[in-house]
mmCIF file with all atom_site columns, C-alpha atoms in Angstrom:
data_model
loop_
_atom_site.group_PDB
_atom_site.id
_atom_site.type_symbol
_atom_site.label_atom_id
_atom_site.label_alt_id
_atom_site.label_comp_id
_atom_site.label_asym_id
_atom_site.label_entity_id
_atom_site.label_seq_id
_atom_site.pdbx_PDB_ins_code
_atom_site.Cartn_x
_atom_site.Cartn_y
_atom_site.Cartn_z
_atom_site.occupancy
_atom_site.B_iso_or_equiv
_atom_site.pdbx_formal_charge
_atom_site.auth_seq_id
_atom_site.auth_comp_id
_atom_site.auth_asym_id
_atom_site.auth_atom_id
_atom_site.pdbx_PDB_model_num
ATOM 1   C CA . ASP A 1 1   ? 130.267 -14.200 59.996 1.00 0.00 ? 2   ASP A CA 1
ATOM 2   C CA . THR A 1 2   ? 129.442 -10.795 61.479 1.00 0.00 ? 3   THR A CA 1
ATOM 3   C CA . GLY A 1 3   ? 126.157 -9.273  60.821 1.00 0.00 ? 4   GLY A CA 1
ATOM 4   C CA . VAL A 1 4   ? 125.255 -5.796  59.377 1.00 0.00 ? 5   VAL A CA 1
ATOM 5   C CA . SER A 1 5   ? 126.697 -3.110  61.517 1.00 0.00 ? 6   SER A CA 1
ATOM 6   C CA . GLN A 1 6   ? 125.812 0.380   61.516 1.00 0.00 ? 7   GLN A CA 1
ATOM 7   C CA . ASP A 1 7   ? 127.379 3.674   62.880 1.00 0.00 ? 8   ASP A CA 1
ATOM 8   C CA . PRO A 1 8   ? 126.656 5.598   64.852 1.00 0.00 ? 9   PRO A CA 1
ATOM 9   C CA . ARG A 1 9   ? 123.610 3.963   66.747 1.00 0.00 ? 10  ARG A CA 1
ATOM 10  C CA . HIS A 1 10  ? 122.255 7.338   67.859 1.00 0.00 ? 11  HIS A CA 1
ATOM 11  C CA . LYS A 1 11  ? 122.623 10.951  66.307 1.00 0.00 ? 12  LYS A CA 1
ATOM 12  C CA . ILE A 1 12  ? 121.191 14.051  67.859 1.00 0.00 ? 13  ILE A CA 1
ATOM 13  C CA . THR A 1 13  ? 121.639 17.086  65.695 1.00 0.00 ? 14  THR A CA 1
ATOM 14  C CA . LYS A 1 14  ? 120.224 20.546  65.264 1.00 0.00 ? 15  LYS A CA 1
ATOM 15  C CA . ARG A 1 15  ? 117.915 21.524  62.298 1.00 0.00 ? 16  ARG A CA 1
ATOM 16  C CA . GLY A 1 16  ? 120.020 22.672  59.441 1.00 0.00 ? 17  GLY A CA 1
ATOM 17  C CA . GLN A 1 17  ? 123.128 20.595  60.168 1.00 0.00 ? 18  GLN A CA 1
ATOM 18  C CA . ASN A 1 18  ? 124.283 17.773  57.958 1.00 0.00 ? 19  ASN A CA 1
ATOM 19  C CA . VAL A 1 19  ? 124.647 14.097  59.100 1.00 0.00 ? 20  VAL A CA 1
ATOM 20  C CA . THR A 1 20  ? 126.329 11.167  57.798 1.00 0.00 ? 21  THR A CA 1
ATOM 21  C CA . PHE A 1 21  ? 125.633 7.382   58.637 1.00 0.00 ? 22  PHE A CA 1
ATOM 22  C CA . ARG A 1 22  ? 127.681 4.442   57.686 1.00 0.00 ? 23  ARG A CA 1
ATOM 23  C CA . CYS A 1 23  ? 126.596 0.917   56.935 1.00 0.00 ? 24  CYS A CA 1
ATOM 24  C CA . ASP A 1 24  ? 128.753 -2.272  56.705 1.00 0.00 ? 25  ASP A CA 1
ATOM 25  C CA . PRO A 1 25  ? 127.027 -5.006  55.158 1.00 0.00 ? 26  PRO A CA 1
ATOM 26  C CA . ILE A 1 26  ? 127.653 -8.785  55.602 1.00 0.00 ? 27  ILE A CA 1
ATOM 27  C CA . SER A 1 27  ? 130.912 -9.365  53.634 1.00 0.00 ? 28  SER A CA 1
ATOM 28  C CA . GLU A 1 28  ? 129.890 -11.506 50.824 1.00 0.00 ? 29  GLU A CA 1
ATOM 29  C CA . HIS A 1 29  ? 126.571 -9.659  50.163 1.00 0.00 ? 30  HIS A CA 1
ATOM 30  C CA . ASN A 1 30  ? 126.295 -7.644  46.821 1.00 0.00 ? 31  ASN A CA 1
ATOM 31  C CA . ARG A 1 31  ? 123.103 -5.720  47.610 1.00 0.00 ? 32  ARG A CA 1
ATOM 32  C CA . LEU A 1 32  ? 122.685 -3.134  50.201 1.00 0.00 ? 33  LEU A CA 1
ATOM 33  C CA . TYR A 1 33  ? 119.527 -1.397  51.175 1.00 0.00 ? 34  TYR A CA 1
ATOM 34  C CA . TRP A 1 34  ? 118.618 1.894   53.170 1.00 0.00 ? 35  TRP A CA 1
ATOM 35  C CA . TYR A 1 35  ? 115.107 2.054   55.026 1.00 0.00 ? 36  TYR A CA 1
ATOM 36  C CA . ARG A 1 36  ? 113.652 4.623   57.094 1.00 0.00 ? 37  ARG A CA 1
ATOM 37  C CA . GLN A 1 37  ? 111.252 3.747   60.058 1.00 0.00 ? 38  GLN A CA 1
ATOM 38  C CA . THR A 1 38  ? 109.284 6.320   62.025 1.00 0.00 ? 39  THR A CA 1
ATOM 39  C CA . LEU A 1 39  ? 107.433 5.544   65.285 1.00 0.00 ? 40  LEU A CA 1
ATOM 40  C CA . GLY A 1 40  ? 104.703 2.957   64.995 1.00 0.00 ? 41  GLY A CA 1
ATOM 41  C CA . GLN A 1 41  ? 105.262 2.303   61.168 1.00 0.00 ? 42  GLN A CA 1
ATOM 42  C CA . GLY A 1 42  ? 107.060 -0.455  59.333 1.00 0.00 ? 43  GLY A CA 1
ATOM 43  C CA . PRO A 1 43  ? 110.407 0.401   57.378 1.00 0.00 ? 44  PRO A CA 1
ATOM 44  C CA . GLU A 1 44  ? 109.939 2.316   54.275 1.00 0.00 ? 45  GLU A CA 1
ATOM 45  C CA . PHE A 1 45  ? 112.420 1.648   51.347 1.00 0.00 ? 46  PHE A CA 1
ATOM 46  C CA . LEU A 1 46  ? 114.697 4.580   50.432 1.00 0.00 ? 47  LEU A CA 1
ATOM 47  C CA . THR A 1 47  ? 117.454 3.198   48.013 1.00 0.00 ? 48  THR A CA 1
ATOM 48  C CA . TYR A 1 48  ? 119.352 0.191   47.073 1.00 0.00 ? 49  TYR A CA 1
ATOM 49  C CA . PHE A 1 49  ? 122.682 -0.781  45.706 1.00 0.00 ? 50  PHE A CA 1
ATOM 50  C CA . GLN A 1 50  ? 123.975 -3.757  43.555 1.00 0.00 ? 51  GLN A CA 1
ATOM 51  C CA . ASN A 1 51  ? 127.636 -3.679  44.149 1.00 0.00 ? 52  ASN A CA 1
ATOM 52  C CA . GLU A 1 52  ? 128.563 0.064   43.315 1.00 0.00 ? 53  GLU A CA 1
ATOM 53  C CA . ALA A 1 53  ? 125.397 0.771   41.430 1.00 0.00 ? 54  ALA A CA 1
ATOM 54  C CA . GLN A 1 54  ? 122.541 2.686   42.889 1.00 0.00 ? 55  GLN A CA 1
ATOM 55  C CA . LEU A 1 55  ? 119.723 0.808   41.129 1.00 0.00 ? 56  LEU A CA 1
ATOM 56  C CA . GLU A 1 56  ? 116.594 2.640   42.618 1.00 0.00 ? 57  GLU A CA 1
ATOM 57  C CA . LYS A 1 57  ? 115.655 5.515   44.735 1.00 0.00 ? 58  LYS A CA 1
ATOM 58  C CA . SER A 1 58  ? 112.341 6.084   46.378 1.00 0.00 ? 59  SER A CA 1
ATOM 59  C CA . ARG A 1 59  ? 110.503 9.378   45.951 1.00 0.00 ? 60  ARG A CA 1
ATOM 60  C CA . LEU A 1 60  ? 111.004 9.510   49.889 1.00 0.00 ? 61  LEU A CA 1
ATOM 61  C CA . LEU A 1 61  ? 114.653 10.217  48.957 1.00 0.00 ? 62  LEU A CA 1
ATOM 62  C CA . SER A 1 62  ? 114.499 14.026  48.530 1.00 0.00 ? 63  SER A CA 1
ATOM 63  C CA . ASP A 1 63  ? 117.423 16.131  47.097 1.00 0.00 ? 64  ASP A CA 1
ATOM 64  C CA . ARG A 1 64  ? 118.837 16.495  50.443 1.00 0.00 ? 65  ARG A CA 1
ATOM 65  C CA . PHE A 1 65  ? 119.578 12.811  50.793 1.00 0.00 ? 66  PHE A CA 1
ATOM 66  C CA . SER A 1 66  ? 122.357 11.165  49.067 1.00 0.00 ? 67  SER A CA 1
ATOM 67  C CA . ALA A 1 67  ? 123.667 7.749   49.219 1.00 0.00 ? 68  ALA A CA 1
ATOM 68  C CA . GLU A 1 68  ? 126.979 6.030   48.073 1.00 0.00 ? 69  GLU A CA 1
ATOM 69  C CA . ARG A 1 69  ? 128.649 2.761   48.030 1.00 0.00 ? 70  ARG A CA 1
ATOM 70  C CA . PRO A 1 70  ? 131.887 3.479   46.430 1.00 0.00 ? 71  PRO A CA 1
ATOM 71  C CA . LYS A 1 71  ? 133.725 0.329   46.295 1.00 0.00 ? 72  LYS A CA 1
ATOM 72  C CA . GLY A 1 72  ? 130.653 -2.042  46.605 1.00 0.00 ? 73  GLY A CA 1
ATOM 73  C CA . SER A 1 73  ? 131.314 -2.665  50.271 1.00 0.00 ? 74  SER A CA 1
ATOM 74  C CA . PHE A 1 74  ? 130.258 -0.131  52.913 1.00 0.00 ? 75  PHE A CA 1
ATOM 75  C CA . SER A 1 75  ? 127.697 2.554   52.223 1.00 0.00 ? 76  SER A CA 1
ATOM 76  C CA . THR A 1 76  ? 127.034 6.008   53.553 1.00 0.00 ? 77  THR A CA 1
ATOM 77  C CA . LEU A 1 77  ? 123.734 7.862   53.590 1.00 0.00 ? 78  LEU A CA 1
ATOM 78  C CA . GLU A 1 78  ? 124.154 11.714  54.048 1.00 0.00 ? 79  GLU A CA 1
ATOM 79  C CA . ILE A 1 79  ? 121.220 14.007  54.962 1.00 0.00 ? 80  ILE A CA 1
ATOM 80  C CA . GLN A 1 80  ? 121.920 17.683  54.171 1.00 0.00 ? 81  GLN A CA 1
ATOM 81  C CA . ARG A 1 81  ? 120.248 20.675  55.979 1.00 0.00 ? 82  ARG A CA 1
ATOM 82  C CA . THR A 1 82  ? 118.226 18.275  58.222 1.00 0.00 ? 83  THR A CA 1
ATOM 83  C CA . GLU A 1 83  ? 114.762 18.941  59.172 1.00 0.00 ? 84  GLU A CA 1
ATOM 84  C CA . GLN A 1 84  ? 112.695 17.918  62.037 1.00 0.00 ? 85  GLN A CA 1
ATOM 85  C CA . GLY A 1 85  ? 110.693 15.640  59.794 1.00 0.00 ? 86  GLY A CA 1
ATOM 86  C CA . ASP A 1 86  ? 113.976 13.578  59.229 1.00 0.00 ? 87  ASP A CA 1
ATOM 87  C CA . SER A 1 87  ? 113.839 12.276  62.603 1.00 0.00 ? 88  SER A CA 1
ATOM 88  C CA . ALA A 1 88  ? 113.668 8.471   62.288 1.00 0.00 ? 89  ALA A CA 1
ATOM 89  C CA . MET A 1 89  ? 115.248 5.265   62.624 1.00 0.00 ? 90  MET A CA 1
ATOM 90  C CA . TYR A 1 90  ? 117.493 4.567   59.513 1.00 0.00 ? 91  TYR A CA 1
ATOM 91  C CA . LEU A 1 91  ? 118.118 1.025   58.817 1.00 0.00 ? 92  LEU A CA 1
ATOM 92  C CA . CYS A 1 92  ? 120.387 -0.669  56.740 1.00 0.00 ? 93  CYS A CA 1
ATOM 93  C CA . ALA A 1 93  ? 120.063 -4.230  55.196 1.00 0.00 ? 94  ALA A CA 1
ATOM 94  C CA . SER A 1 94  ? 122.117 -6.353  52.819 1.00 0.00 ? 95  SER A CA 1
ATOM 95  C CA . SER A 1 95  ? 121.498 -9.517  50.811 1.00 0.00 ? 96  SER A CA 1
ATOM 96  C CA . LEU A 1 96  ? 123.027 -11.765 48.430 1.00 0.00 ? 97  LEU A CA 1
ATOM 97  C CA . ALA A 1 97  ? 121.020 -11.317 45.160 1.00 0.00 ? 98  ALA A CA 1
ATOM 98  C CA . PHE A 1 98  ? 120.443 -14.681 43.366 1.00 0.00 ? 99  PHE A CA 1
ATOM 99  C CA . LYS A 1 99  ? 117.842 -15.727 40.943 1.00 0.00 ? 100 LYS A CA 1
ATOM 100 C CA . GLY A 1 100 ? 117.562 -19.292 42.538 1.00 0.00 ? 101 GLY A CA 1
ATOM 101 C CA . THR A 1 101 ? 115.184 -20.094 45.209 1.00 0.00 ? 102 THR A CA 1
ATOM 102 C CA . SER A 1 102 ? 117.222 -22.189 47.496 1.00 0.00 ? 103 SER A CA 1
ATOM 103 C CA . GLY A 1 103 ? 118.349 -21.223 50.964 1.00 0.00 ? 104 GLY A CA 1
ATOM 104 C CA . ASN A 1 104 ? 117.981 -17.586 52.248 1.00 0.00 ? 105 ASN A CA 1
ATOM 105 C CA . LYS A 1 105 ? 119.433 -15.779 49.089 1.00 0.00 ? 106 LYS A CA 1
ATOM 106 C CA . ASN A 1 106 ? 117.573 -12.773 48.415 1.00 0.00 ? 107 ASN A CA 1
ATOM 107 C CA . THR A 1 107 ? 116.661 -12.526 52.150 1.00 0.00 ? 108 THR A CA 1
ATOM 108 C CA . GLN A 1 108 ? 117.732 -8.977  53.712 1.00 0.00 ? 109 GLN A CA 1
ATOM 109 C CA . TYR A 1 109 ? 119.361 -9.178  56.887 1.00 0.00 ? 110 TYR A CA 1
ATOM 110 C CA . PHE A 1 110 ? 119.079 -5.881  58.898 1.00 0.00 ? 111 PHE A CA 1
ATOM 111 C CA . GLY A 1 111 ? 121.643 -3.847  60.832 1.00 0.00 ? 112 GLY A CA 1
ATOM 112 C CA . PRO A 1 112 ? 120.835 -2.312  64.364 1.00 0.00 ? 113 PRO A CA 1
ATOM 113 C CA . GLY A 1 113 ? 119.945 0.955   62.959 1.00 0.00 ? 114 GLY A CA 1
ATOM 114 C CA . THR A 1 114 ? 120.779 4.495   63.490 1.00 0.00 ? 115 THR A CA 1
ATOM 115 C CA . ARG A 1 115 ? 118.287 6.648   65.276 1.00 0.00 ? 116 ARG A CA 1
ATOM 116 C CA . LEU A 1 116 ? 118.352 10.181  64.166 1.00 0.00 ? 117 LEU A CA 1
ATOM 117 C CA . THR A 1 117 ? 116.782 13.020  66.273 1.00 0.00 ? 118 THR A CA 1
ATOM 118 C CA . VAL A 1 118 ? 116.651 16.560  64.802 1.00 0.00 ? 119 VAL A CA 1
ATOM 119 C CA . LEU A 1 119 ? 116.011 19.244  67.412 1.00 0.00 ? 120 LEU A CA 1
ATOM 120 C CA . ALA B 2 1   ? 99.951  -2.127  43.580 1.00 0.00 ? 23  ALA B CA 1
ATOM 121 C CA . GLN B 2 2   ? 101.958 -3.799  46.086 1.00 0.00 ? 24  GLN B CA 1
ATOM 122 C CA . LYS B 2 3   ? 100.621 -3.643  49.651 1.00 0.00 ? 25  LYS B CA 1
ATOM 123 C CA . VAL B 2 4   ? 100.892 -5.571  52.844 1.00 0.00 ? 26  VAL B CA 1
ATOM 124 C CA . THR B 2 5   ? 98.211  -5.116  55.519 1.00 0.00 ? 27  THR B CA 1
ATOM 125 C CA . GLN B 2 6   ? 98.430  -6.318  59.155 1.00 0.00 ? 28  GLN B CA 1
ATOM 126 C CA . ALA B 2 7   ? 95.117  -5.559  60.625 1.00 0.00 ? 29  ALA B CA 1
ATOM 127 C CA . GLN B 2 8   ? 96.073  -6.256  64.228 1.00 0.00 ? 30  GLN B CA 1
ATOM 128 C CA . THR B 2 9   ? 97.839  -3.236  65.820 1.00 0.00 ? 31  THR B CA 1
ATOM 129 C CA . GLU B 2 10  ? 98.379  -4.831  69.139 1.00 0.00 ? 32  GLU B CA 1
ATOM 130 C CA . ILE B 2 11  ? 97.735  -8.328  70.710 1.00 0.00 ? 33  ILE B CA 1
ATOM 131 C CA . SER B 2 12  ? 98.189  -9.071  74.283 1.00 0.00 ? 34  SER B CA 1
ATOM 132 C CA . VAL B 2 13  ? 98.413  -12.624 75.685 1.00 0.00 ? 35  VAL B CA 1
ATOM 133 C CA . VAL B 2 14  ? 99.195  -14.561 78.779 1.00 0.00 ? 36  VAL B CA 1
ATOM 134 C CA . GLU B 2 15  ? 102.406 -16.715 78.711 1.00 0.00 ? 37  GLU B CA 1
ATOM 135 C CA . LYS B 2 16  ? 101.806 -20.171 77.336 1.00 0.00 ? 38  LYS B CA 1
ATOM 136 C CA . GLU B 2 17  ? 98.814  -19.043 75.207 1.00 0.00 ? 39  GLU B CA 1
ATOM 137 C CA . ASP B 2 18  ? 98.907  -19.518 71.490 1.00 0.00 ? 40  ASP B CA 1
ATOM 138 C CA . VAL B 2 19  ? 98.900  -16.334 69.301 1.00 0.00 ? 41  VAL B CA 1
ATOM 139 C CA . THR B 2 20  ? 98.375  -15.875 65.258 1.00 0.00 ? 42  THR B CA 1
ATOM 140 C CA . LEU B 2 21  ? 99.357  -12.903 63.616 1.00 0.00 ? 43  LEU B CA 1
ATOM 141 C CA . ASP B 2 22  ? 97.694  -12.119 60.356 1.00 0.00 ? 44  ASP B CA 1
ATOM 142 C CA . CYS B 2 23  ? 99.103  -10.745 57.195 1.00 0.00 ? 45  CYS B CA 1
ATOM 143 C CA . VAL B 2 24  ? 97.394  -9.961  53.900 1.00 0.00 ? 46  VAL B CA 1
ATOM 144 C CA . TYR B 2 25  ? 99.196  -8.867  50.905 1.00 0.00 ? 47  TYR B CA 1
ATOM 145 C CA . GLU B 2 26  ? 98.621  -7.661  47.332 1.00 0.00 ? 48  GLU B CA 1
ATOM 146 C CA . THR B 2 27  ? 100.629 -8.010  44.369 1.00 0.00 ? 49  THR B CA 1
ATOM 147 C CA . ARG B 2 28  ? 100.375 -8.525  40.518 1.00 0.00 ? 50  ARG B CA 1
ATOM 148 C CA . ASP B 2 29  ? 103.519 -10.537 40.525 1.00 0.00 ? 51  ASP B CA 1
ATOM 149 C CA . THR B 2 30  ? 103.480 -14.243 39.969 1.00 0.00 ? 52  THR B CA 1
ATOM 150 C CA . THR B 2 31  ? 106.856 -14.512 41.380 1.00 0.00 ? 53  THR B CA 1
ATOM 151 C CA . TYR B 2 32  ? 107.210 -13.002 44.869 1.00 0.00 ? 54  TYR B CA 1
ATOM 152 C CA . TYR B 2 33  ? 108.539 -13.961 48.539 1.00 0.00 ? 55  TYR B CA 1
ATOM 153 C CA . LEU B 2 34  ? 106.907 -13.204 51.721 1.00 0.00 ? 56  LEU B CA 1
ATOM 154 C CA . PHE B 2 35  ? 108.886 -12.664 54.959 1.00 0.00 ? 57  PHE B CA 1
ATOM 155 C CA . TRP B 2 36  ? 108.191 -12.158 58.797 1.00 0.00 ? 58  TRP B CA 1
ATOM 156 C CA . TYR B 2 37  ? 110.589 -10.221 60.810 1.00 0.00 ? 59  TYR B CA 1
ATOM 157 C CA . LYS B 2 38  ? 110.696 -9.600  64.564 1.00 0.00 ? 60  LYS B CA 1
ATOM 158 C CA . GLN B 2 39  ? 111.670 -6.252  66.109 1.00 0.00 ? 61  GLN B CA 1
ATOM 159 C CA . PRO B 2 40  ? 112.385 -6.596  69.829 1.00 0.00 ? 62  PRO B CA 1
ATOM 160 C CA . PRO B 2 41  ? 112.714 -3.359  71.952 1.00 0.00 ? 63  PRO B CA 1
ATOM 161 C CA . SER B 2 42  ? 116.391 -3.016  70.997 1.00 0.00 ? 64  SER B CA 1
ATOM 162 C CA . GLY B 2 43  ? 115.273 -2.182  67.652 1.00 0.00 ? 65  GLY B CA 1
ATOM 163 C CA . GLU B 2 44  ? 116.899 -4.529  65.258 1.00 0.00 ? 66  GLU B CA 1
ATOM 164 C CA . LEU B 2 45  ? 114.942 -6.412  62.713 1.00 0.00 ? 67  LEU B CA 1
ATOM 165 C CA . VAL B 2 46  ? 115.346 -10.148 62.990 1.00 0.00 ? 68  VAL B CA 1
ATOM 166 C CA . PHE B 2 47  ? 114.684 -12.324 59.973 1.00 0.00 ? 69  PHE B CA 1
ATOM 167 C CA . LEU B 2 48  ? 112.272 -15.104 60.985 1.00 0.00 ? 70  LEU B CA 1
ATOM 168 C CA . ILE B 2 49  ? 111.020 -16.863 57.856 1.00 0.00 ? 71  ILE B CA 1
ATOM 169 C CA . ARG B 2 50  ? 110.936 -16.560 53.885 1.00 0.00 ? 72  ARG B CA 1
ATOM 170 C CA . ARG B 2 51  ? 108.362 -18.122 51.707 1.00 0.00 ? 73  ARG B CA 1
ATOM 171 C CA . ASN B 2 52  ? 108.387 -18.249 47.897 1.00 0.00 ? 74  ASN B CA 1
ATOM 172 C CA . SER B 2 53  ? 105.122 -17.653 46.078 1.00 0.00 ? 75  SER B CA 1
ATOM 173 C CA . PHE B 2 54  ? 105.241 -21.173 44.365 1.00 0.00 ? 76  PHE B CA 1
ATOM 174 C CA . ASP B 2 55  ? 105.811 -22.972 47.709 1.00 0.00 ? 77  ASP B CA 1
ATOM 175 C CA . GLU B 2 56  ? 102.666 -23.239 49.754 1.00 0.00 ? 78  GLU B CA 1
ATOM 176 C CA . GLN B 2 57  ? 103.883 -25.942 51.921 1.00 0.00 ? 79  GLN B CA 1
ATOM 177 C CA . ASN B 2 58  ? 103.523 -24.799 55.530 1.00 0.00 ? 80  ASN B CA 1
ATOM 178 C CA . GLU B 2 59  ? 106.028 -25.183 58.101 1.00 0.00 ? 81  GLU B CA 1
ATOM 179 C CA . ILE B 2 60  ? 106.525 -25.736 61.810 1.00 0.00 ? 82  ILE B CA 1
ATOM 180 C CA . SER B 2 61  ? 109.774 -24.715 63.249 1.00 0.00 ? 83  SER B CA 1
ATOM 181 C CA . GLY B 2 62  ? 109.723 -25.300 67.007 1.00 0.00 ? 84  GLY B CA 1
ATOM 182 C CA . ARG B 2 63  ? 107.063 -23.072 68.548 1.00 0.00 ? 85  ARG B CA 1
ATOM 183 C CA . TYR B 2 64  ? 106.599 -21.051 65.322 1.00 0.00 ? 86  TYR B CA 1
ATOM 184 C CA . SER B 2 65  ? 104.522 -22.232 62.410 1.00 0.00 ? 87  SER B CA 1
ATOM 185 C CA . TRP B 2 66  ? 103.293 -20.426 59.160 1.00 0.00 ? 88  TRP B CA 1
ATOM 186 C CA . ASN B 2 67  ? 100.255 -20.734 57.090 1.00 0.00 ? 89  ASN B CA 1
ATOM 187 C CA . PHE B 2 68  ? 100.608 -19.441 53.515 1.00 0.00 ? 90  PHE B CA 1
ATOM 188 C CA . GLN B 2 69  ? 97.452  -19.597 51.363 1.00 0.00 ? 91  GLN B CA 1
ATOM 189 C CA . LYS B 2 70  ? 97.599  -17.912 47.865 1.00 0.00 ? 92  LYS B CA 1
ATOM 190 C CA . SER B 2 71  ? 93.931  -18.184 47.501 1.00 0.00 ? 93  SER B CA 1
ATOM 191 C CA . THR B 2 72  ? 93.147  -15.683 50.052 1.00 0.00 ? 94  THR B CA 1
ATOM 192 C CA . SER B 2 73  ? 96.487  -13.858 49.689 1.00 0.00 ? 95  SER B CA 1
ATOM 193 C CA . SER B 2 74  ? 97.375  -14.495 53.400 1.00 0.00 ? 96  SER B CA 1
ATOM 194 C CA . PHE B 2 75  ? 100.670 -15.295 55.239 1.00 0.00 ? 97  PHE B CA 1
ATOM 195 C CA . ASN B 2 76  ? 99.873  -15.973 58.949 1.00 0.00 ? 98  ASN B CA 1
ATOM 196 C CA . PHE B 2 77  ? 102.272 -16.629 61.696 1.00 0.00 ? 99  PHE B CA 1
ATOM 197 C CA . THR B 2 78  ? 101.445 -18.574 64.819 1.00 0.00 ? 100 THR B CA 1
ATOM 198 C CA . ILE B 2 79  ? 103.414 -18.877 68.018 1.00 0.00 ? 101 ILE B CA 1
ATOM 199 C CA . THR B 2 80  ? 102.631 -21.843 70.151 1.00 0.00 ? 102 THR B CA 1
ATOM 200 C CA . ALA B 2 81  ? 102.975 -21.554 73.866 1.00 0.00 ? 103 ALA B CA 1
ATOM 201 C CA . SER B 2 82  ? 104.003 -18.025 73.808 1.00 0.00 ? 104 SER B CA 1
ATOM 202 C CA . GLN B 2 83  ? 106.888 -16.857 76.197 1.00 0.00 ? 105 GLN B CA 1
ATOM 203 C CA . VAL B 2 84  ? 107.502 -13.359 77.428 1.00 0.00 ? 106 VAL B CA 1
ATOM 204 C CA . VAL B 2 85  ? 110.644 -13.061 75.208 1.00 0.00 ? 107 VAL B CA 1
ATOM 205 C CA . ASP B 2 86  ? 108.366 -13.230 72.240 1.00 0.00 ? 108 ASP B CA 1
ATOM 206 C CA . SER B 2 87  ? 107.138 -9.631  73.069 1.00 0.00 ? 109 SER B CA 1
ATOM 207 C CA . ALA B 2 88  ? 108.041 -7.651  70.125 1.00 0.00 ? 110 ALA B CA 1
ATOM 208 C CA . VAL B 2 89  ? 106.726 -5.985  67.005 1.00 0.00 ? 111 VAL B CA 1
ATOM 209 C CA . TYR B 2 90  ? 106.242 -8.410  64.211 1.00 0.00 ? 112 TYR B CA 1
ATOM 210 C CA . PHE B 2 91  ? 106.409 -7.278  60.536 1.00 0.00 ? 113 PHE B CA 1
ATOM 211 C CA . CYS B 2 92  ? 105.231 -9.176  57.415 1.00 0.00 ? 114 CYS B CA 1
ATOM 212 C CA . ALA B 2 93  ? 106.871 -8.134  54.370 1.00 0.00 ? 115 ALA B CA 1
ATOM 213 C CA . LEU B 2 94  ? 106.464 -8.690  50.496 1.00 0.00 ? 116 LEU B CA 1
ATOM 214 C CA . TYR B 2 95  ? 109.494 -8.810  47.968 1.00 0.00 ? 117 TYR B CA 1
ATOM 215 C CA . GLU B 2 96  ? 108.520 -8.934  44.217 1.00 0.00 ? 118 GLU B CA 1
ATOM 216 C CA . GLY B 2 97  ? 110.751 -11.249 42.588 1.00 0.00 ? 119 GLY B CA 1
ATOM 217 C CA . GLY B 2 98  ? 109.820 -11.029 38.804 1.00 0.00 ? 120 GLY B CA 1
ATOM 218 C CA . SER B 2 99  ? 112.119 -9.638  36.104 1.00 0.00 ? 121 SER B CA 1
ATOM 219 C CA . GLY B 2 100 ? 111.414 -6.192  36.834 1.00 0.00 ? 122 GLY B CA 1
ATOM 220 C CA . ASN B 2 101 ? 111.736 -6.604  40.632 1.00 0.00 ? 123 ASN B CA 1
ATOM 221 C CA . THR B 2 102 ? 113.078 -3.550  42.485 1.00 0.00 ? 124 THR B CA 1
ATOM 222 C CA . GLY B 2 103 ? 114.718 -5.104  45.278 1.00 0.00 ? 125 GLY B CA 1
ATOM 223 C CA . LYS B 2 104 ? 112.749 -3.390  48.001 1.00 0.00 ? 126 LYS B CA 1
ATOM 224 C CA . LEU B 2 105 ? 110.673 -4.988  50.720 1.00 0.00 ? 127 LEU B CA 1
ATOM 225 C CA . ILE B 2 106 ? 107.148 -3.678  51.464 1.00 0.00 ? 128 ILE B CA 1
ATOM 226 C CA . PHE B 2 107 ? 106.364 -3.859  54.930 1.00 0.00 ? 129 PHE B CA 1
ATOM 227 C CA . GLY B 2 108 ? 103.093 -3.989  56.845 1.00 0.00 ? 130 GLY B CA 1
ATOM 228 C CA . GLN B 2 109 ? 102.604 -1.542  59.698 1.00 0.00 ? 131 GLN B CA 1
ATOM 229 C CA . GLY B 2 110 ? 103.451 -4.317  62.130 1.00 0.00 ? 132 GLY B CA 1
ATOM 230 C CA . THR B 2 111 ? 101.749 -6.014  65.244 1.00 0.00 ? 133 THR B CA 1
ATOM 231 C CA . THR B 2 112 ? 102.866 -5.352  68.589 1.00 0.00 ? 134 THR B CA 1
ATOM 232 C CA . LEU B 2 113 ? 102.785 -8.625  70.672 1.00 0.00 ? 135 LEU B CA 1
ATOM 233 C CA . GLN B 2 114 ? 102.866 -8.368  74.451 1.00 0.00 ? 136 GLN B CA 1
ATOM 234 C CA . VAL B 2 115 ? 103.197 -11.683 76.316 1.00 0.00 ? 137 VAL B CA 1
ATOM 235 C CA . LYS B 2 116 ? 102.452 -11.198 80.007 1.00 0.00 ? 138 LYS B CA 1
ATOM 236 C CA . PRO B 2 117 ? 103.844 -13.491 82.577 1.00 0.00 ? 139 PRO B CA 1
#
């Protein structure tokens, strides 16, 4: 069973450009999450999907950010008109949502992240 | 409001010393989950353990042990006989599992552990 993968691992862009990141979750997982982590801080929640449905968006997710999960499998996170303040590590995680308590269901497993640098 | 506090910003120990990382949480939910994740220099968050709010049984797994106390809202993590490979940033996180749960993890700010040879 492969883990969560993210592409690209690093992205350097100029201010004002658009960027898109991709996340492939663990295959049987129905929930997918995006987080942002800046230097010296813990990850902060951006948004999450259950299957194709985007169920919550953080206030951190400005209008320049959009996320999709069109077929309930991989997801993309796009940032339009990037700003220097968008420089961060963007982390994707997936989990198998389940109301029971056994095992590691509802545990989020993270990918390696995409480090974005906006010049 | 949900909150996770890791008061220790950095800890430095010498190899083979025991070290405890503190975590204090705030939540109004009666059903919640607590996690510890490890983030080595490579950057990937590695899941270590999950605890449910109704399971206060503490656990030992190899060199790792966890102390969950609802009375003090603490979920501390101990590494026994630390090794250089334990050097990483450790995050405590809270997940509210009630009927209105949002699915998100609330992370603390992390504790950087440096284990010197």
